[in-house]
PDB file of C-alpha atoms in Angstrom:
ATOM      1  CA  UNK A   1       0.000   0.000   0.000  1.00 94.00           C
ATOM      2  CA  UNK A   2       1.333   3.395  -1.040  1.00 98.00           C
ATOM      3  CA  UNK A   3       1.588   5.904   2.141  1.00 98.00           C
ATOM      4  CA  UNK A   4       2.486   9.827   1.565  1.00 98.00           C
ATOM      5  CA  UNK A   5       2.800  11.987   4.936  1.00 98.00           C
ATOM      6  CA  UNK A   6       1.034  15.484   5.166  1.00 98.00           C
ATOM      7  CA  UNK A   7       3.911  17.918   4.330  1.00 98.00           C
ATOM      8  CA  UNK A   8       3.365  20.151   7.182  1.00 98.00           C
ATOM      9  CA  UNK A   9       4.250  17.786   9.937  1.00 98.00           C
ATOM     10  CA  UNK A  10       7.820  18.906   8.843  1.00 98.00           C
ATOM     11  CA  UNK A  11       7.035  22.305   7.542  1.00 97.00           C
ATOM     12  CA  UNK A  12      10.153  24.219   9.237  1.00 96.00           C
ATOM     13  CA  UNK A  13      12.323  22.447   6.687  1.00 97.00           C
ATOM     14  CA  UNK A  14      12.842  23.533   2.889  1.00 98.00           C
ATOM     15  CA  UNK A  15      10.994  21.711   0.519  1.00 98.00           C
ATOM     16  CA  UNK A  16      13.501  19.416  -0.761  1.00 98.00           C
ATOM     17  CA  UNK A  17      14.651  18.662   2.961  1.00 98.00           C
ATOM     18  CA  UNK A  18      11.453  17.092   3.603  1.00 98.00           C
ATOM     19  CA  UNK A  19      11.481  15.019   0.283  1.00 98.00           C
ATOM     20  CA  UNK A  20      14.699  13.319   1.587  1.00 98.00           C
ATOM     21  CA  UNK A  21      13.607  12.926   5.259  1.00 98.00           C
ATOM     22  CA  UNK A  22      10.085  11.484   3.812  1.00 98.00           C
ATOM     23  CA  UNK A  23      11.320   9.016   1.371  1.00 98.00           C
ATOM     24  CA  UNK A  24      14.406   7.956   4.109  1.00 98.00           C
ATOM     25  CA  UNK A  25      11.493   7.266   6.364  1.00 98.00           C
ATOM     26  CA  UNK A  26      10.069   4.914   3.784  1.00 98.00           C
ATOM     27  CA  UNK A  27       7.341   7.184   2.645  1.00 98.00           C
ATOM     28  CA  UNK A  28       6.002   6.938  -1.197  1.00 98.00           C
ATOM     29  CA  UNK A  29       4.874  10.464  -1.614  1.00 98.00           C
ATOM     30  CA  UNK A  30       3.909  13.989   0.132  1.00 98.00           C
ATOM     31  CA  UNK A  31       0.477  15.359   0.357  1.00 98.00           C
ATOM     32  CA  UNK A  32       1.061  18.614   0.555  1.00 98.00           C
ATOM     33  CA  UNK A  33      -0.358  22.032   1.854  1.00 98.00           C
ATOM     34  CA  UNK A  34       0.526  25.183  -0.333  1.00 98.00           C
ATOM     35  CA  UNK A  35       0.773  27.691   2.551  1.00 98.00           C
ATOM     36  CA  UNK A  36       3.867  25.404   3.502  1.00 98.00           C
ATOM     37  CA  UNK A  37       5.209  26.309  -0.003  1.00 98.00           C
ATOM     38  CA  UNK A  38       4.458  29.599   0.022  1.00 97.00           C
ATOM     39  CA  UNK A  39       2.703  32.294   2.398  1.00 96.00           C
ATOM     40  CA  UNK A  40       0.618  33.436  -0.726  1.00 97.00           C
ATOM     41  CA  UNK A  41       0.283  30.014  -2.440  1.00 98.00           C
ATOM     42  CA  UNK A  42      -0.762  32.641  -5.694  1.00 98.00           C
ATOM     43  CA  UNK A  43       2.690  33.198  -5.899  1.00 98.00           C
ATOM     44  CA  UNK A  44       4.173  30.129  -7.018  1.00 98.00           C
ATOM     45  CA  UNK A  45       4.406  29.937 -10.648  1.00 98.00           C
ATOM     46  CA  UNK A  46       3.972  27.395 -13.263  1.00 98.00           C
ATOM     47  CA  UNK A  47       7.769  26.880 -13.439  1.00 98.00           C
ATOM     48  CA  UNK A  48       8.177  26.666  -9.685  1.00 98.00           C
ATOM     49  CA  UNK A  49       5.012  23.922  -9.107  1.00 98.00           C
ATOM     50  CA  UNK A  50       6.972  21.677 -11.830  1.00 98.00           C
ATOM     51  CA  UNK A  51      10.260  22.141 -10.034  1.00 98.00           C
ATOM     52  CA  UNK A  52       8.408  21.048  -6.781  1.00 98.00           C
ATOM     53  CA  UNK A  53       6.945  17.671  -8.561  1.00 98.00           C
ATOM     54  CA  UNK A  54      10.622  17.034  -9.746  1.00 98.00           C
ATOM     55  CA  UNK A  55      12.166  17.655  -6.646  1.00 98.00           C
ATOM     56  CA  UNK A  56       9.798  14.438  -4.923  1.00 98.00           C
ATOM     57  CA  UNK A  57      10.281  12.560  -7.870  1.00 98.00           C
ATOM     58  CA  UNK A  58      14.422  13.146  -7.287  1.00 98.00           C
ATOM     59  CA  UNK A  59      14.208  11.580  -3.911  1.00 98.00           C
ATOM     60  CA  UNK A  60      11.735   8.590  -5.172  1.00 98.00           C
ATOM     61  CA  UNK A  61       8.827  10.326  -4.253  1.00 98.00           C
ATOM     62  CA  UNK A  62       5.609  11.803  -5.734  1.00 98.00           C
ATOM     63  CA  UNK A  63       3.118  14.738  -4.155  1.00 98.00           C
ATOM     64  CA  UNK A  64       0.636  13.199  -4.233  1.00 98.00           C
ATOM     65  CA  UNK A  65      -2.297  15.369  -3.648  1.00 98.00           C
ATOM     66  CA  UNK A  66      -2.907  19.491  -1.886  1.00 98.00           C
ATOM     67  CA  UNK A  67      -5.017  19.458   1.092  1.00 98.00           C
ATOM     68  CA  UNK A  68      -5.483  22.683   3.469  1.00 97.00           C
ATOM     69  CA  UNK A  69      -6.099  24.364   0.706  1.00 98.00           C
ATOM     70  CA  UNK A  70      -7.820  27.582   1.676  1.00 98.00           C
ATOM     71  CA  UNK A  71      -5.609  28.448   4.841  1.00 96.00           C
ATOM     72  CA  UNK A  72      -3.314  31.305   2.670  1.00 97.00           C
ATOM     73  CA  UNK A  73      -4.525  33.560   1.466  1.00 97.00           C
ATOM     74  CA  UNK A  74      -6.042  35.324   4.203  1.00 96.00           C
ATOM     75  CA  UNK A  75      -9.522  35.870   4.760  1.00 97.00           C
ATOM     76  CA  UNK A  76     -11.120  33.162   2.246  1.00 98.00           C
ATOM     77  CA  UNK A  77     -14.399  31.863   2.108  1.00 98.00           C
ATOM     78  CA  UNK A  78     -16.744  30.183   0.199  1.00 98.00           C
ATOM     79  CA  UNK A  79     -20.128  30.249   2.240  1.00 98.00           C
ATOM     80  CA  UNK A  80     -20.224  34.531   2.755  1.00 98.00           C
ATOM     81  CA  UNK A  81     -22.360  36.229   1.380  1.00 97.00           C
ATOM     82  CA  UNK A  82     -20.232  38.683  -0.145  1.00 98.00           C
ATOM     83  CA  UNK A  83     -20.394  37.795  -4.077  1.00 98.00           C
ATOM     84  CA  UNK A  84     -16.845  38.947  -4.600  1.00 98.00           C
ATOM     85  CA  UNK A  85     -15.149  37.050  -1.771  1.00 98.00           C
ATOM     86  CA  UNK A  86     -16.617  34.184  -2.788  1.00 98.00           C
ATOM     87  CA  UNK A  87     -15.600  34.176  -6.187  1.00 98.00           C
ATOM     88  CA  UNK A  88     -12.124  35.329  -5.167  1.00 98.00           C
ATOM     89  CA  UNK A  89     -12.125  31.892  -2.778  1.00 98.00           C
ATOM     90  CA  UNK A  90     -12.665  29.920  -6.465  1.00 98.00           C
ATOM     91  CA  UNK A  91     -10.773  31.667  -8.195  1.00 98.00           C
ATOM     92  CA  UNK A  92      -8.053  30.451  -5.564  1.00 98.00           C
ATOM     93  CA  UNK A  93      -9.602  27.103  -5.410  1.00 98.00           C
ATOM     94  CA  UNK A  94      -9.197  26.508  -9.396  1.00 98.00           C
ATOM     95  CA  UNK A  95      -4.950  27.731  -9.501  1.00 98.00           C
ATOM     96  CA  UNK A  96      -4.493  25.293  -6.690  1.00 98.00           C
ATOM     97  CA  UNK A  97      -6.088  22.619  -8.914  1.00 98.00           C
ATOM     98  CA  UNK A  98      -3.664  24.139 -11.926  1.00 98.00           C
ATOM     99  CA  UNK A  99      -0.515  23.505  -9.102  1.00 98.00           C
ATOM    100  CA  UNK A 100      -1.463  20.413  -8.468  1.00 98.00           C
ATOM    101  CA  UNK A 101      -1.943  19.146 -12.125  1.00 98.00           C
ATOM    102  CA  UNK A 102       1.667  20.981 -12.510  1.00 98.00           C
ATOM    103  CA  UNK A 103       3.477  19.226  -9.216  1.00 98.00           C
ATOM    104  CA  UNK A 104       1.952  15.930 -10.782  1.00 98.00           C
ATOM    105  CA  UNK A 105      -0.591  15.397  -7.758  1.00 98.00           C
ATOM    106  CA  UNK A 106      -3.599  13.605  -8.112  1.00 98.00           C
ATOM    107  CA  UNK A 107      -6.219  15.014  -5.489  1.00 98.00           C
ATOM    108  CA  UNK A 108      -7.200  17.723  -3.514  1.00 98.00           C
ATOM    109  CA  UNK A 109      -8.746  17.694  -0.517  1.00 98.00           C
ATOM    110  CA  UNK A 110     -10.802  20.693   0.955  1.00 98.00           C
ATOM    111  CA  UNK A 111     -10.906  20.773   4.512  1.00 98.00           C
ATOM    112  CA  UNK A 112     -10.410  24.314   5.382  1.00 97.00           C
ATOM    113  CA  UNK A 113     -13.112  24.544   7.937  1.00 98.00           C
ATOM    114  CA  UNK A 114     -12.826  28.091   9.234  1.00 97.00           C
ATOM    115  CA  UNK A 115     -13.842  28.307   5.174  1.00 98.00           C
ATOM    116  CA  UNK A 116     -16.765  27.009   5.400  1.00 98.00           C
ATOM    117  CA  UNK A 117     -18.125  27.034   8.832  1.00 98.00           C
ATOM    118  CA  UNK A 118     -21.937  28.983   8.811  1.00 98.00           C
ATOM    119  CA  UNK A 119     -21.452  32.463   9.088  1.00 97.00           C
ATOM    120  CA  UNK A 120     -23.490  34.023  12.454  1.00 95.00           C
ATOM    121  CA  UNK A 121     -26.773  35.379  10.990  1.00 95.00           C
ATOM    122  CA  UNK A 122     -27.438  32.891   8.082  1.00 95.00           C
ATOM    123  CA  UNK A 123     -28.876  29.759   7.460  1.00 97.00           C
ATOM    124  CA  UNK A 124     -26.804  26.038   6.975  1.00 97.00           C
ATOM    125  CA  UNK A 125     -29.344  26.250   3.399  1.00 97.00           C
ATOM    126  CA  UNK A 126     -28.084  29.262   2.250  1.00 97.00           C
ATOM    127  CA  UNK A 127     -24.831  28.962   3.530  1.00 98.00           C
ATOM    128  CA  UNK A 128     -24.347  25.042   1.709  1.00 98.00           C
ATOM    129  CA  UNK A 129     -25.844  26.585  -1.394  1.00 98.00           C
ATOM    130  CA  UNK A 130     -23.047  28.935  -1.284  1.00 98.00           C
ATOM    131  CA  UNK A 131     -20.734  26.159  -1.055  1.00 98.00           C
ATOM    132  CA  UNK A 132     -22.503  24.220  -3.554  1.00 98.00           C
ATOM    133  CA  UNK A 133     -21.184  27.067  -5.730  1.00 98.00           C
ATOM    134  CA  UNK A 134     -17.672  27.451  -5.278  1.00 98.00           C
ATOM    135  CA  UNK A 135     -17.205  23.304  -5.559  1.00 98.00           C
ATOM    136  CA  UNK A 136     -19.163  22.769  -8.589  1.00 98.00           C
ATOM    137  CA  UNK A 137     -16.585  25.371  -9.980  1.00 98.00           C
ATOM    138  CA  UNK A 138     -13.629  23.939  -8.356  1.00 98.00           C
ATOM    139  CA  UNK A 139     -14.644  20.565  -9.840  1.00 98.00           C
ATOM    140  CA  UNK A 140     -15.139  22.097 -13.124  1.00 98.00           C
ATOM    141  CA  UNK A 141     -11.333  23.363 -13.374  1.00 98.00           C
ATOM    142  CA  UNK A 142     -10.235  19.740 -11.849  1.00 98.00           C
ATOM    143  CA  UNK A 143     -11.865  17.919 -14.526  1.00 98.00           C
ATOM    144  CA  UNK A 144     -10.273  19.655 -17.194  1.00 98.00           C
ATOM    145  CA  UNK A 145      -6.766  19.337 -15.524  1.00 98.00           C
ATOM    146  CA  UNK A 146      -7.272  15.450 -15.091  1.00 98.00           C
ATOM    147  CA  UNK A 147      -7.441  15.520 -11.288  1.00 98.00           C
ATOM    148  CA  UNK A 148     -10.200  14.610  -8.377  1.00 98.00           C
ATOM    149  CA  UNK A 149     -11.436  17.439  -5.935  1.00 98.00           C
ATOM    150  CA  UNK A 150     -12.608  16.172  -2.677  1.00 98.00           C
ATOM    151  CA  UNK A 151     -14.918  17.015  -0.483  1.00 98.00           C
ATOM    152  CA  UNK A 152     -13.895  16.341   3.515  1.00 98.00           C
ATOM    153  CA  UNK A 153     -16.174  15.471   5.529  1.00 98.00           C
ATOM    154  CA  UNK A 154     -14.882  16.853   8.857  1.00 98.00           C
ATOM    155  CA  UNK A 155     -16.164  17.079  13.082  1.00 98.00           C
ATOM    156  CA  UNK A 156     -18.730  19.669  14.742  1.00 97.00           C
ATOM    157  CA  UNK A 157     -15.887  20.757  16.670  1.00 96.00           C
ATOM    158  CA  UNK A 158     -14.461  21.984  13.605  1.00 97.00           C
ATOM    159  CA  UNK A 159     -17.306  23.286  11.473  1.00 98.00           C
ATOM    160  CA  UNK A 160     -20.982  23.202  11.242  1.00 97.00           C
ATOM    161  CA  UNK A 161     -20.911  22.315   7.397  1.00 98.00           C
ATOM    162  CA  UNK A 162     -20.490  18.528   5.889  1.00 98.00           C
ATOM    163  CA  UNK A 163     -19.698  17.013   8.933  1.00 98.00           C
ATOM    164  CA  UNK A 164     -20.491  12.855   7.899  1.00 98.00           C
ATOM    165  CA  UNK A 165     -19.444  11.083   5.118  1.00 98.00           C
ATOM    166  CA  UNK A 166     -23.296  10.669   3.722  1.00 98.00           C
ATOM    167  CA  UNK A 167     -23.594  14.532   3.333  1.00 98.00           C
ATOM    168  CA  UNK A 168     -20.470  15.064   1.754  1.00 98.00           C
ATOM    169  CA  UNK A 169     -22.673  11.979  -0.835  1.00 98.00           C
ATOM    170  CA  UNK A 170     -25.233  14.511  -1.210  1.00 98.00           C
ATOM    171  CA  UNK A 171     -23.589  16.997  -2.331  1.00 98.00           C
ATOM    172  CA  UNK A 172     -21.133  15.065  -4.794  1.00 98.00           C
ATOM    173  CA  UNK A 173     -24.376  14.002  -6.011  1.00 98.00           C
ATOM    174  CA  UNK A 174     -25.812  17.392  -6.042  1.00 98.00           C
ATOM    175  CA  UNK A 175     -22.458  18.655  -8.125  1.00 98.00           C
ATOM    176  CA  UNK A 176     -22.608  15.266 -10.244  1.00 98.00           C
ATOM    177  CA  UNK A 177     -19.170  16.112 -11.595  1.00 98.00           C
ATOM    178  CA  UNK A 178     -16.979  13.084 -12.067  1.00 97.00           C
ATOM    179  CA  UNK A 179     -13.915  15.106 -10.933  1.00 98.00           C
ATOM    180  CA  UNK A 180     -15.949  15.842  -7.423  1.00 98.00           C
ATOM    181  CA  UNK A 181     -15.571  12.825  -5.012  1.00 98.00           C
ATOM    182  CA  UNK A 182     -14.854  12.902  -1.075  1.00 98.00           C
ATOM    183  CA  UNK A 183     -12.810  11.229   1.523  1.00 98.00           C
ATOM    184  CA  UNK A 184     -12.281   9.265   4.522  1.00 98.00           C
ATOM    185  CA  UNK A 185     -10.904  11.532   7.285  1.00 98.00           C
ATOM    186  CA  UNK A 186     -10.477   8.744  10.046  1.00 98.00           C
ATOM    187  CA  UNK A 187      -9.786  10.995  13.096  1.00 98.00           C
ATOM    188  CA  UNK A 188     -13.360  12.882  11.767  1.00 98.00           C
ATOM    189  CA  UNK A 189     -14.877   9.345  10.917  1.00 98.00           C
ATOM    190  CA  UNK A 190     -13.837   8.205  14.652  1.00 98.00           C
ATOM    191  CA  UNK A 191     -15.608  10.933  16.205  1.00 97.00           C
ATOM    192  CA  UNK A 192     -18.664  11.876  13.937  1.00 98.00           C
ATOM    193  CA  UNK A 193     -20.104   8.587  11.948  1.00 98.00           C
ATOM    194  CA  UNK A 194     -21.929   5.491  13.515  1.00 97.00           C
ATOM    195  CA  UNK A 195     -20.109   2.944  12.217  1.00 97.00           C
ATOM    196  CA  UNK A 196     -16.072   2.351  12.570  1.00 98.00           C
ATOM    197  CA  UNK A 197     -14.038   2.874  10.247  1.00 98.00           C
ATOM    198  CA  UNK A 198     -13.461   0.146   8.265  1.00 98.00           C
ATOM    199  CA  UNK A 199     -17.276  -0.875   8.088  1.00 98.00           C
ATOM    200  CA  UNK A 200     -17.499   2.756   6.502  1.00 98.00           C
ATOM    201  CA  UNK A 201     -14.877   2.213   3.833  1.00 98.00           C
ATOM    202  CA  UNK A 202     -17.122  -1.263   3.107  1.00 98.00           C
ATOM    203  CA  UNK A 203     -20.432   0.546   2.733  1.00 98.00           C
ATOM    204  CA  UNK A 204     -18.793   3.574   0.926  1.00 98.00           C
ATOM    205  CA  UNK A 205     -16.180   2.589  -1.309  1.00 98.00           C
ATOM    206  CA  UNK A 206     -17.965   0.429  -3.936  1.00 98.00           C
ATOM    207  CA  UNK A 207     -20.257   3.232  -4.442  1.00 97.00           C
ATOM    208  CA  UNK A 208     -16.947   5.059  -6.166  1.00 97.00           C
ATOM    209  CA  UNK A 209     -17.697   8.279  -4.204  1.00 97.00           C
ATOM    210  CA  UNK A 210     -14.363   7.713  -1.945  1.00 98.00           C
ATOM    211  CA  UNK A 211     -11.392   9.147  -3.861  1.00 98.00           C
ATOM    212  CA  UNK A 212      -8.782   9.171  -0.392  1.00 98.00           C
ATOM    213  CA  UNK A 213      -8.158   8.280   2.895  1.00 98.00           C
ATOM    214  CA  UNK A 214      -6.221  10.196   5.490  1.00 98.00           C
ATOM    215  CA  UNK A 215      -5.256   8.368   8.578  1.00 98.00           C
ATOM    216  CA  UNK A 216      -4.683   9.692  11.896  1.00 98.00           C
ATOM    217  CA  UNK A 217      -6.595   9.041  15.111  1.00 98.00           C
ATOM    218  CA  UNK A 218      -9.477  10.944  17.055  1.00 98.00           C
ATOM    219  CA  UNK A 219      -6.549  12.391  19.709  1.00 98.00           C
ATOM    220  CA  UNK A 220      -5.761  13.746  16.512  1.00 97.00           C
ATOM    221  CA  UNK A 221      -2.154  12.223  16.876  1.00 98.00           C
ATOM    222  CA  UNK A 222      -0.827  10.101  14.356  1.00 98.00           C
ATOM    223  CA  UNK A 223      -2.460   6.663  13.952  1.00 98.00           C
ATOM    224  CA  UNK A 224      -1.215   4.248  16.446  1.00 97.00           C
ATOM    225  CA  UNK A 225      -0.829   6.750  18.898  1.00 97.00           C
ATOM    226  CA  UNK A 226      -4.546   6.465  19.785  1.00 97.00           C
ATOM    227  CA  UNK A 227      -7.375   4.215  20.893  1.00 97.00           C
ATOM    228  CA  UNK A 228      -8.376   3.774  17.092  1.00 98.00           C
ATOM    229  CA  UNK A 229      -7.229   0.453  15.902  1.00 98.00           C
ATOM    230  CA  UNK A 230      -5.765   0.562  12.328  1.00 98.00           C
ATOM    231  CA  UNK A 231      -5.320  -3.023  11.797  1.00 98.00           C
ATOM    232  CA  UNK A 232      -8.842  -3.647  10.936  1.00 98.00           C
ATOM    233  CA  UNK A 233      -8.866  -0.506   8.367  1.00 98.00           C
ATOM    234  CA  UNK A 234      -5.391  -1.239   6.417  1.00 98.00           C
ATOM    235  CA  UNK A 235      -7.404  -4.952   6.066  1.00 98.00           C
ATOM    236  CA  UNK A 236     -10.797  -2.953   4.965  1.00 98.00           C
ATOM    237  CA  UNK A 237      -8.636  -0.982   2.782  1.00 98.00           C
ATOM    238  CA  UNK A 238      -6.707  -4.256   1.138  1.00 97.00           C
ATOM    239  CA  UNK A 239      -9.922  -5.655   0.567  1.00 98.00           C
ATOM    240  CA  UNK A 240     -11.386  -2.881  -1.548  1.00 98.00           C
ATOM    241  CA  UNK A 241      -8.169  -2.569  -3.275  1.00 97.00           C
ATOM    242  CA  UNK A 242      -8.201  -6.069  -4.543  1.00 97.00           C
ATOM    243  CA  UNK A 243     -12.010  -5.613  -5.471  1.00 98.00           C
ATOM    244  CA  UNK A 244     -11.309  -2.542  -7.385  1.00 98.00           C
ATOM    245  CA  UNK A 245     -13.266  -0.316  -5.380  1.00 98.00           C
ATOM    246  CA  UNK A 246     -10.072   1.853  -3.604  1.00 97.00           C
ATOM    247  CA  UNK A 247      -7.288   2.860  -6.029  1.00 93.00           C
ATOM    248  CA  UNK A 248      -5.581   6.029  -4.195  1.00 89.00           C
ATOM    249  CA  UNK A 249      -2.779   6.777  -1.895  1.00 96.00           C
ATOM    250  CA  UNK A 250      -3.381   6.879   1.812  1.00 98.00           C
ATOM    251  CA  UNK A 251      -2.053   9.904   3.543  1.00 98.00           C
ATOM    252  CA  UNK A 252      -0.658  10.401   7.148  1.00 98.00           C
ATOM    253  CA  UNK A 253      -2.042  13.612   8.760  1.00 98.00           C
ATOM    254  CA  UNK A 254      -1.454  14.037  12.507  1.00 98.00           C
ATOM    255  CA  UNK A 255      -1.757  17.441  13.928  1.00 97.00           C
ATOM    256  CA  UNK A 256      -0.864  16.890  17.469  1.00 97.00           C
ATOM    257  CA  UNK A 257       2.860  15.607  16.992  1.00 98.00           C
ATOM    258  CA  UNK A 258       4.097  13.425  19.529  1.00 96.00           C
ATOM    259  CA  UNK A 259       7.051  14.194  20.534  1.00 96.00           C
ATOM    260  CA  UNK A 260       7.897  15.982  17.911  1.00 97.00           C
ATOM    261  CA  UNK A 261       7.008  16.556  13.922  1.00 97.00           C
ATOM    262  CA  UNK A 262       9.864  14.182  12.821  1.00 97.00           C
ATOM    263  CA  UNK A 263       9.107  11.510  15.473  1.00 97.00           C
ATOM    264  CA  UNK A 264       5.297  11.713  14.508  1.00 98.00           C
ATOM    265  CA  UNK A 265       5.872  10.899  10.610  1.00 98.00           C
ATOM    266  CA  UNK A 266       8.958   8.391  11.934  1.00 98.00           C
ATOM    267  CA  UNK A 267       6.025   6.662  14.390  1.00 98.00           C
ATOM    268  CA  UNK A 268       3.360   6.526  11.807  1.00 98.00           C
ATOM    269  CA  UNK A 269       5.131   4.759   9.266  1.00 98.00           C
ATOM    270  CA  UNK A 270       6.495   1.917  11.007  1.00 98.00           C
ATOM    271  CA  UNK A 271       3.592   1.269  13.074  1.00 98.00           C
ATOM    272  CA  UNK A 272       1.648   1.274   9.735  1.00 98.00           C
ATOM    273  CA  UNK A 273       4.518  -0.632   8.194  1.00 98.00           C
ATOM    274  CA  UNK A 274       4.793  -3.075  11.060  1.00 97.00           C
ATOM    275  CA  UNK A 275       0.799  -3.948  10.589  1.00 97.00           C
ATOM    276  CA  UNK A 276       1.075  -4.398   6.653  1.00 96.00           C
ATOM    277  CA  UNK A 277       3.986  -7.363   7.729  1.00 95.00           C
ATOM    278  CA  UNK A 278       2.148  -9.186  10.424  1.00 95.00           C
ATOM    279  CA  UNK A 279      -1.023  -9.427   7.864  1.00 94.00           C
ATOM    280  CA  UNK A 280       1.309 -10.930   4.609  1.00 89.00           C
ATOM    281  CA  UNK A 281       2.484 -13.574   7.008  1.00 83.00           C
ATOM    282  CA  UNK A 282      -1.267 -14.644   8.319  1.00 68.00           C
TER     283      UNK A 282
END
């Protein structure tokens, strides 16, 4: 199974540091977030994005997908109800889908919660109209670059908007855009659906409407630095590999690193590693 770490967990090192570090780790790609490339993502240039995508694929790597993608610039959103903010958040939304066609990335993934939490005053209607919106156009410019824009479903502690992984369905149905999927968030899925994990990937991943999976636990620590049990889920995920039903990278995202960023993504991997070799041998 392929594994790429979240970028940021290593953030305070140039870019190519944390391609070397990554792939010494035994990592098969980063997932990265722009504002770790950049403070205004708008910045980076065609030129620059490829140089990025060679730079992985110089230390055996790939990038894999973007995700945090509305943290830089300042001040985006795509539920106000300001017109022009809005279509200043898509107009960011659609060069991030350009960068990540140029770095060679796959995905995106659109948490950015503060984004598109339910601003005070207006209804979760309007406001996931709003939304509605900005995606559909986002998943326009991903289709035409060859790339999948997801939706993440992500905890009421977070935001008040798409918080289970059956509305994030309804409104990749509502888009109906084959370049507009969503995602598996386990720390999210641990704390927000009914069902565990891996019972989730089994009822949602033959519908084709999961694109990625990010694992980390409900501490919000790395996985297997939690209660979560990720055993069961890399066997959920083999099995809907082999039936054709799961064909992405899985990403590492921890945001409380324990003890440190390095020992985090160093953690993660063998854990994650050590549970892949105790299923091949039975």
């Amino acid at each position: 199974m392929k594994i790429a770490l979240c970028n940021e967990v290593l953030k305070e090192l140039p870019f190519a540091e944390q391609c070397r570090l990554a792939s010494a780790l035994g990592y098969d790609g980063l997932e990265v977030a722009p504002f770790t490339l950049a403070a205004d993502p708008m910045a980076i240039g065609d030129v620059q994005a490829r140089e990025f995508g060679r730079m992985a694929l110089d230390h055996g790597l790939e990038i894999s997908g973007l995700h945090w993608l509305l943290v830089a610039p300042a001040g985006l959103s795509i539920v106000s109800a300001d017109a022009a903010l809005r279509q200043r958040s898509v107009s960011v939304m659609q060069r991030l889908v350009e960068l990540c066609a140029l770095m060679g990335g796959r995905y995106l993934v659109h948490g950015s919660p503060k984004q598109r939490s339910v601003p005070a005053g207006e209804t979760r209607a309007a406001a996931l109209e709003r939304a509605r919106e900005c995606l559909a156009a986002a998943a326009r410019a991903a289709q035409q670059c060859g790339v999948v824009y997801c939706i993440e479903p992500l905890s009421t502690a977070e935001t008040d908007l798409i918080n289970t992984v059956a509305e994030a369905v309804e409104l990749v149905q509502a888009i109906g855009s084959p370049a507009f999927r969503t995602m598996i968030d386990c720390s999210a899925a641990g704390q927000m659906e009914r069902e565990d994990v891996p019972a989730l990937m089994r009822r949602w991943m033959p519908t084709g409407q999961i694109a990625h999976v990010q694992l980390n636990d409900p501490n919000r620590r790395g996985p297997g630095q939690g209660a979560m049990r990720f055993a069961p889920i890399l066997g959920a995920l083999r099995d809907m590999q082999a039936a054709g039903h799961y064909h992405g990278i899985v990403s590492v995202e921890p945001f409380d690193y324990c003890p440190d960023g390095m020992g985090s993504a160093a953690r993660a991997i063998g854990y994650l590693r050590g549970l892949e070799e105790a299923a091949s041998h039975g």
